[in-house]
Coordinates of C-alpha atoms in Angstrom, one line a residue:
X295 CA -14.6 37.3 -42.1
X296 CA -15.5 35.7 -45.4
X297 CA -15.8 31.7 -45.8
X298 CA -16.1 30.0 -49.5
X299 CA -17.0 26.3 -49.4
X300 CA -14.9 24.5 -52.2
X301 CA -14.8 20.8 -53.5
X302 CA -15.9 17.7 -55.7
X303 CA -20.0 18.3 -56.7
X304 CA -20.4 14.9 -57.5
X305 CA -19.7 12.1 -55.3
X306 CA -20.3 8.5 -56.0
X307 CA -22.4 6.1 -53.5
X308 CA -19.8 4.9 -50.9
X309 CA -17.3 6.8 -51.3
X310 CA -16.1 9.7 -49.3
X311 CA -17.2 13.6 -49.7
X312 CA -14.4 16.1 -48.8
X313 CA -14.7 19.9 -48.8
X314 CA -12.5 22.6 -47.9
X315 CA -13.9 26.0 -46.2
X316 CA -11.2 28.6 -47.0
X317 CA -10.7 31.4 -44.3
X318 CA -10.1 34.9 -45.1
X319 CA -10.3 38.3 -43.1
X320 CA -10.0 36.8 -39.7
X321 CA -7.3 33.7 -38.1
X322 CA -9.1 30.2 -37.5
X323 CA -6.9 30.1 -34.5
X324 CA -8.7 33.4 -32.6
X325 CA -9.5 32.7 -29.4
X326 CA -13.1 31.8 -29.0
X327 CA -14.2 31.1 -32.8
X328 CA -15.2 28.1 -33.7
X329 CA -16.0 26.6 -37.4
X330 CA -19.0 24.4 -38.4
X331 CA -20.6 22.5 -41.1
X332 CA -24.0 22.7 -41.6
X333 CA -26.2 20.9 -44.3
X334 CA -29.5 21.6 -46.1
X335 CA -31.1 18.5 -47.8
X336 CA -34.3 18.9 -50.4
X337 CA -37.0 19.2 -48.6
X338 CA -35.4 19.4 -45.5
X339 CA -34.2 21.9 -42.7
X340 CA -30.6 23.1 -41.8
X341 CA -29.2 20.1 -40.0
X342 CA -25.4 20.5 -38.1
X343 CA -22.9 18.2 -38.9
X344 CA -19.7 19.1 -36.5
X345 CA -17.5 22.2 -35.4
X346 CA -13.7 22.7 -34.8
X347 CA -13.0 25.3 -32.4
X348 CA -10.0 27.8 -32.2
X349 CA -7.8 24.9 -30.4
X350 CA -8.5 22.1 -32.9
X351 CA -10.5 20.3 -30.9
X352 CA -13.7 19.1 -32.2
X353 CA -17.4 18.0 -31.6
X354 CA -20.1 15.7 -34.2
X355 CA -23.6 15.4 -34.6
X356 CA -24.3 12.0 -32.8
X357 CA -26.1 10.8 -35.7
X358 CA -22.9 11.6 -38.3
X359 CA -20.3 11.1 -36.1
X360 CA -19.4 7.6 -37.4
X361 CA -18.9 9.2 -40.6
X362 CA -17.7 12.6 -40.1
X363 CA -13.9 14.3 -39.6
X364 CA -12.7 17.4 -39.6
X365 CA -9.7 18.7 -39.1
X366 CA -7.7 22.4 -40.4
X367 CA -5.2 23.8 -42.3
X368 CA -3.8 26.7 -40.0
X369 CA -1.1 26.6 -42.2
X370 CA -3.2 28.1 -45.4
X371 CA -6.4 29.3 -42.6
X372 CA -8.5 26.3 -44.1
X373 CA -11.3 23.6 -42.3
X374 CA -12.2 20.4 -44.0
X375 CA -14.9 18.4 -43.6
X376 CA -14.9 14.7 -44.7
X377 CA -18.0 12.3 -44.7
X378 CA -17.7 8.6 -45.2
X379 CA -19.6 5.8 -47.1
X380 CA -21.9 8.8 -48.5
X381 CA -25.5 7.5 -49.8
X382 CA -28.1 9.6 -51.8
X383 CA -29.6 11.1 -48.4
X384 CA -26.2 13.1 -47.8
X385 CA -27.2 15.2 -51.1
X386 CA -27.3 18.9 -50.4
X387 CA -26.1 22.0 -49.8
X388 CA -23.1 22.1 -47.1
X389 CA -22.3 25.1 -45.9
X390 CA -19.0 26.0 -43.7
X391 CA -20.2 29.3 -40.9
X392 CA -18.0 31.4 -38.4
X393 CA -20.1 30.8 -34.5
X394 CA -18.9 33.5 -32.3
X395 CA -20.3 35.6 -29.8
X396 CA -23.3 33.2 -29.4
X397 CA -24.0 33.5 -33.1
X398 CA -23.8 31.8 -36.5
X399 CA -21.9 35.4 -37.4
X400 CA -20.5 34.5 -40.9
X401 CA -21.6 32.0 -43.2
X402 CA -20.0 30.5 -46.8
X403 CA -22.4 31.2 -49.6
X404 CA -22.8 26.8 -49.7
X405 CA -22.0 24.2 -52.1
X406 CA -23.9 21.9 -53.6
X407 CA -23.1 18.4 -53.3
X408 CA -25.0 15.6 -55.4
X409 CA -24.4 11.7 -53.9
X410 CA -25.1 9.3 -57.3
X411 CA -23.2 7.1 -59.4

């Protein structure tokens, strides 16, 4: 399964960051994957924003979860992550990954996401 993170670079203070994780070798509906987005800030460690499972349904970190959706595409095998009112501490690398089989099995090669105006 191969994931590729997609989406704006630059986001403005405030406003909202939306990325797409596009889906290819493997469904988003099969039973018992489920998709998350993970972050890396500068100076920072891997921190886990939320997951959709192969049902749709879908759990936040408690400390995003005022900000944070996401939802899929089944449609074109695509999971989107959206994060609201975004300040300079959201800046980094967000990465989409494949958990399965107790593991992070598959991850997107990341994208880099800037927060300034």
């Amino acid at each position: 399964v191969q994931l590729q993170e997609s989406g704006p670079g630059l986001v403005k203070p405030s406003q909202t960051l939306s990325l797409t994780c596009t889906v290819s070798g493997g469904s988003i509906t099969t039973n018992g994957y489920s998709w998350n987005w993970i972050r890396q800030s500068p100076g920072k460690g891997l921190e886990w924003i939320g997951v959709i499972g192969y049902s749709g349904n879908t759990y936040y970190s408690p400390s995003l979860k005022s900000r944070t959706s996401i939802s899929r595409d089944t449609s074109n095998n695509q999971i989107s992550l959206q994060l609201s009112a975004v300040t300079p501490e959201d800046t980094g690398v967000y990465y989409c990954a494949l958990h399965r089989d107790s593991n992070f099995d598959s991850w997107g090669q990341g994208m880099q996401v800037t927060v300034s105006s």
